[in-house]
Coordinates of C-alpha atoms and ligand atoms in Angstrom, one line a residue:
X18 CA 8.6 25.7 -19.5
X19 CA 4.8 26.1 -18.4
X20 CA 2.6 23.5 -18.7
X21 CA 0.8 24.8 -21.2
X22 CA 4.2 25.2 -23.4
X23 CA 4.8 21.5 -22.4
X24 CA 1.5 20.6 -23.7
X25 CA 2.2 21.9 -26.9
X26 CA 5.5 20.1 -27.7
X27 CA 4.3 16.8 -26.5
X28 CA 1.0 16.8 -28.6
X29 CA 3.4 18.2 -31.4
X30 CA 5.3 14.8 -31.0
X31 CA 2.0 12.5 -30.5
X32 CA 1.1 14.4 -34.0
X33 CA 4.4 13.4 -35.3
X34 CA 4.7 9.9 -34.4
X35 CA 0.9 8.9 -35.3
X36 CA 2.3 10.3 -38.7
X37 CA 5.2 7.8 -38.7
X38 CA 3.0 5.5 -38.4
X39 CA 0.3 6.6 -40.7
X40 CA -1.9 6.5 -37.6
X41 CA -4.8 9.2 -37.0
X42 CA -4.2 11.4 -34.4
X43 CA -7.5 10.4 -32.9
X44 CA -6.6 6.7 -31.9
X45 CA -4.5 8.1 -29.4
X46 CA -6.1 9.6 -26.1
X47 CA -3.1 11.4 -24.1
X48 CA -3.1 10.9 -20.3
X49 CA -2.0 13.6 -18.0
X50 CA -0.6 12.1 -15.0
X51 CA -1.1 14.8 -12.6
X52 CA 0.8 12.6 -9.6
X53 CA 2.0 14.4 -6.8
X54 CA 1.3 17.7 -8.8
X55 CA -1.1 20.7 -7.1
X56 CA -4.7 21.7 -8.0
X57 CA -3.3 24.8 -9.8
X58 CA -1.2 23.2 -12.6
X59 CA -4.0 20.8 -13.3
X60 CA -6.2 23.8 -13.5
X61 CA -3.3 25.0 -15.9
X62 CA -4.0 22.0 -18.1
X63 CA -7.7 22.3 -18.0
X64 CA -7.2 25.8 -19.4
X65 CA -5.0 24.1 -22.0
X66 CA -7.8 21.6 -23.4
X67 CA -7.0 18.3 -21.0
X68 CA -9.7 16.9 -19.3
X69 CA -8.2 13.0 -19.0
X70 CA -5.5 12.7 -15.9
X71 CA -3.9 9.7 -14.6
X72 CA -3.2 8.9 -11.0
X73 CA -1.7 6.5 -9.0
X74 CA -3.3 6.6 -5.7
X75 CA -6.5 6.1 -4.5
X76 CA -6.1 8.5 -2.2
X77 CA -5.2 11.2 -3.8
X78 CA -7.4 10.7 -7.2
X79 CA -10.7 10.7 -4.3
X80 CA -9.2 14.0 -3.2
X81 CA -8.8 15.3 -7.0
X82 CA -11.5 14.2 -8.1
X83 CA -13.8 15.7 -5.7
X84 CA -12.2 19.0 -5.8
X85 CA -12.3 19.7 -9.4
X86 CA -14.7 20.3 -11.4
X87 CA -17.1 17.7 -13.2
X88 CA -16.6 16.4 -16.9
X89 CA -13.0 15.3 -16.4
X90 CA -11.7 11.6 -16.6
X91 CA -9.7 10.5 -13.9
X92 CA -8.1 6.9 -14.7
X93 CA -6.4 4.7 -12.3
X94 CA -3.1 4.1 -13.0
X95 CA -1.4 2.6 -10.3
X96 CA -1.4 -0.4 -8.8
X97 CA -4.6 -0.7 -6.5
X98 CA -4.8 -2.1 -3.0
X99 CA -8.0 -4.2 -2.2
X100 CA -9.2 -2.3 0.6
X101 CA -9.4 0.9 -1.4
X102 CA -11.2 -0.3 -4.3
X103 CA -14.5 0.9 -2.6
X104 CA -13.6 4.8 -3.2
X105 CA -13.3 4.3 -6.9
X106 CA -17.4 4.0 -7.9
X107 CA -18.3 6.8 -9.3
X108 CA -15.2 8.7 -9.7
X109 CA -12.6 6.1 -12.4
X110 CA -13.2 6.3 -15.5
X111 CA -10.8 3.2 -15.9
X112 CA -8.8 0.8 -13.9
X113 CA -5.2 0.3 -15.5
X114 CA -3.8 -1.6 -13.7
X115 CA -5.6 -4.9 -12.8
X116 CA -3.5 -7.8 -11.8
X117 CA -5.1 -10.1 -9.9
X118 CA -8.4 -12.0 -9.5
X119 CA -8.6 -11.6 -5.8
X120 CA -8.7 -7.1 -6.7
X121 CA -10.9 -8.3 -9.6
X122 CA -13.5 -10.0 -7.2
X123 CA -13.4 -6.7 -5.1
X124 CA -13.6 -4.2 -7.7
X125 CA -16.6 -6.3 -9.2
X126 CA -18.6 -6.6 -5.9
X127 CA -17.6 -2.8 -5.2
X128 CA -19.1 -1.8 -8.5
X129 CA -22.3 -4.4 -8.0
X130 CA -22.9 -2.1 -5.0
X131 CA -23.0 1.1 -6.9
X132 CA -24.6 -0.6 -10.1
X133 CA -22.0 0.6 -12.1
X134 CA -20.0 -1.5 -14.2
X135 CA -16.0 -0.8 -13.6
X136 CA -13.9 -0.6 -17.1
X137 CA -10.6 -2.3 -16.5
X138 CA -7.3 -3.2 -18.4
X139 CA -5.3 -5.9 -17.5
X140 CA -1.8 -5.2 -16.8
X141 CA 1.3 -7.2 -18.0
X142 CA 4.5 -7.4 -17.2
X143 CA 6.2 -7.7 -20.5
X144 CA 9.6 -7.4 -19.4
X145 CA 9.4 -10.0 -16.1
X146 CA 11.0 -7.8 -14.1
X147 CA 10.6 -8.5 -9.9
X148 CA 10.4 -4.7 -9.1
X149 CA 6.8 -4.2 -10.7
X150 CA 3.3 -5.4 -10.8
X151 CA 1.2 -7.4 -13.7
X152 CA 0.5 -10.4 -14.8
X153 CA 3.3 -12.6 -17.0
X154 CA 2.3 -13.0 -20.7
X155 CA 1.4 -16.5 -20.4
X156 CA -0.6 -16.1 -18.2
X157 CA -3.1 -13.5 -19.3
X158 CA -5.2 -16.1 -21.3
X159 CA -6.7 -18.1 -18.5
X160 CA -6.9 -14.7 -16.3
X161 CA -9.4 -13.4 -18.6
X162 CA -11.7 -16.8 -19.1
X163 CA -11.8 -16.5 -15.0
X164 CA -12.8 -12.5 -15.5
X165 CA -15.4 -13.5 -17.7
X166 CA -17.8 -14.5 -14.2
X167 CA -17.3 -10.7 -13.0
X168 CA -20.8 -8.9 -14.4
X169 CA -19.7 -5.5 -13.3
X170 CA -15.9 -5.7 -14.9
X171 CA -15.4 -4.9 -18.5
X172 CA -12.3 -5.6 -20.1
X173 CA -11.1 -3.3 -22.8
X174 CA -8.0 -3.9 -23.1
X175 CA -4.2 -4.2 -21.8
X176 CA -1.5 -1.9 -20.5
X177 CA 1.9 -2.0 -19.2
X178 CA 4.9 -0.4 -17.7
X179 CA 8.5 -0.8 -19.6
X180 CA 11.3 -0.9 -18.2
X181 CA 12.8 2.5 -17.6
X182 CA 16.0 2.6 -20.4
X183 CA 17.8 5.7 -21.8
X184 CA 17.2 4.9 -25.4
X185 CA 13.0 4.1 -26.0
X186 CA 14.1 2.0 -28.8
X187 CA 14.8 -0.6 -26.2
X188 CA 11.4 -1.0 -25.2
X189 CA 10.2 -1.2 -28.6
X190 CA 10.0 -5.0 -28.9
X191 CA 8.1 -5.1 -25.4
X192 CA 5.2 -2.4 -26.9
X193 CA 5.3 -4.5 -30.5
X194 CA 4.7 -7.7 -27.8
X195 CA 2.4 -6.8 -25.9
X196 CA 0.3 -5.0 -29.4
X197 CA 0.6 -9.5 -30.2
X198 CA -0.9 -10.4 -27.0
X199 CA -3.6 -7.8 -27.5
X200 CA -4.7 -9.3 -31.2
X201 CA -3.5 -12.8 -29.7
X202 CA -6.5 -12.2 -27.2
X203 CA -9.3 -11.3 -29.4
X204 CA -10.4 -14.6 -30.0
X205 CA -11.4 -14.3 -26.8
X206 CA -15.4 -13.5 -27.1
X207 CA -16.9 -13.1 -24.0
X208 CA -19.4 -10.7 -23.2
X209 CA -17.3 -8.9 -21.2
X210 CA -14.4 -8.8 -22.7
X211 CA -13.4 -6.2 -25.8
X212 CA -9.9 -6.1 -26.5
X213 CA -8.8 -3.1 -27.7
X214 CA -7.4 -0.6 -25.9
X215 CA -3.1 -0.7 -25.3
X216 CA -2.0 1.5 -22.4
X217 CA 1.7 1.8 -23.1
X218 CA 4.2 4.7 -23.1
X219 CA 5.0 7.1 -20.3
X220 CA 7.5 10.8 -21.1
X221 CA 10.6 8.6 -21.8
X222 CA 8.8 6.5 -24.3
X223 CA 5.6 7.3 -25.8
X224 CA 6.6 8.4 -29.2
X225 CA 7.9 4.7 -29.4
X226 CA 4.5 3.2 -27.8
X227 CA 2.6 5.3 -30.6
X228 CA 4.5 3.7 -33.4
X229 CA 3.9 0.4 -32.1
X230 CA -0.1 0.7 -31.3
X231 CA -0.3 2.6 -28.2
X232 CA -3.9 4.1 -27.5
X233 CA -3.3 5.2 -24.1
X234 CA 0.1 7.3 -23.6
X235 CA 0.1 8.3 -19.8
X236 CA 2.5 11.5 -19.9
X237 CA 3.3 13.0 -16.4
X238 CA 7.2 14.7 -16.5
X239 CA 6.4 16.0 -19.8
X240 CA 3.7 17.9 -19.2
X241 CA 4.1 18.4 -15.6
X242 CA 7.9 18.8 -14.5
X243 CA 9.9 16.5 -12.6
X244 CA 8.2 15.0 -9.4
X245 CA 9.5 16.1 -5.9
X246 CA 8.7 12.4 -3.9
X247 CA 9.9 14.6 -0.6
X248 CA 7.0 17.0 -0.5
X249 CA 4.7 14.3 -1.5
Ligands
PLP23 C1 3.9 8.0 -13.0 C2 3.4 7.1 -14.0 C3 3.4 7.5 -15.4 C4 4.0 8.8 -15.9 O1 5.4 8.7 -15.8 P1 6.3 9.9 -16.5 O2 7.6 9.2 -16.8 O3 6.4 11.0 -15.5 O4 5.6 10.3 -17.7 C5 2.8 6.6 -16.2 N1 2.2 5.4 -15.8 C6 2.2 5.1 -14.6 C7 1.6 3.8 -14.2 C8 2.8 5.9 -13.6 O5 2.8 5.5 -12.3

């Protein structure tokens, strides 16, 4: 299948499950996650309507970016080393994946430089396990009254990455979970702090993520094929 086939069947089911869930189709913004994937098939989805991709190195979203062509959204998705924050000014459209104050203090004085203000999510680790970044549940309350000193961080929202399972239905409790958090943390009112966006659901699980609330879905095997880690 081409990408542009693949396109079509995936927003067929983002159309479907927002209609499970008597959501409208336009509280959902899809994310291609154009990892490891060449120039040309993100050119492919271009022609095919996308202009929001996902990446998950610094690196390589720099390289993306600056070879493309304006009027695309490129979002950080992966997690984000403290000494490459300073290449993301200018080209991120959104940081998905902070986890820590120490990156937080860095993207905000990175961001000062450039007098931009960075727009962030806070990642959670819903399901505690040791393999993957975020912060634990209980413990995104206090991170975001110690957020609330960075003037050039907004916080929109949260995201996370489920556990990888064969049936999605497994991670519905952690999508409905962190959806609580999210509402949990609106009584939050700081200036710089809006929550209301829920990254959650990748290709094995975003129909699932929609039902439950999802606003982000980041899609990369689905639109783009299996990844080949080998050839980078
Ligand atoms: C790679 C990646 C995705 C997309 O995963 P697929 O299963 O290929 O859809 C989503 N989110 C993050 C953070 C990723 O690193």
């Amino acid at each position: 299948m081409s990408v542009t086939e693949n396109l079509e069947e995936v927003e067929r089911r983002i159309c479907a499950a927002c209609e499970r869930a008597g959501r409208d189709r336009s509280e959902v913004t899809l994310i291609a996650v154009s990892k490891t994937k060449p120039i040309e098939m993100i050119e492919e989805a271009v022609d095919a309507g996308i202009r929001i991709f996902g990446e998950n190195k610094v690196q390589e979203l720099v390289q993306k970016h600056d070879e493309m062509e304006d009027g695309l959204e490129w979002h950080m998705i992966g997690h984000l080393q403290t000494n490459k924050v300073k290449m993301l000014p200018g080209r991120t459209k959104m940081i998905h994946s902070v986890d820590s104050l120490h990156l937080a203090e860095e993207i905000d004085k990175q961001y000062a430089k450039h007098g931009e203000i960075a727009h962030v999510l806070i990642e959670v680790n819903m399901a505690g396990e040791e393999s993957k970044f975020g912060l634990a549940p209980q413990d995104v309350e206090s991170f975001l009254d110690e957020i609330a000193k960075f003037a050039n961080i907004y916080v929109h929202g949260l995201m996370t990455i489920a556990p990888f399972v064969e049936d999605a239905n497994e991670n519905r409790k952690i999508f409905a979970d962190l959806k609580k958090l999210l509402i949990d943390m609106r009584r939050k009112n700081n200036d710089n702090i809006d929550m209301r966006e829920l990254s959650m659901g990748m290709t094995g699980d975003y129909e699932v993520a929609i039902e439950e609330g999802a606003t982000f879905v980041r899609v990369g095997t689905g639109i783009f094929g299996a990844r080949n880690y080998q050839k980078g």
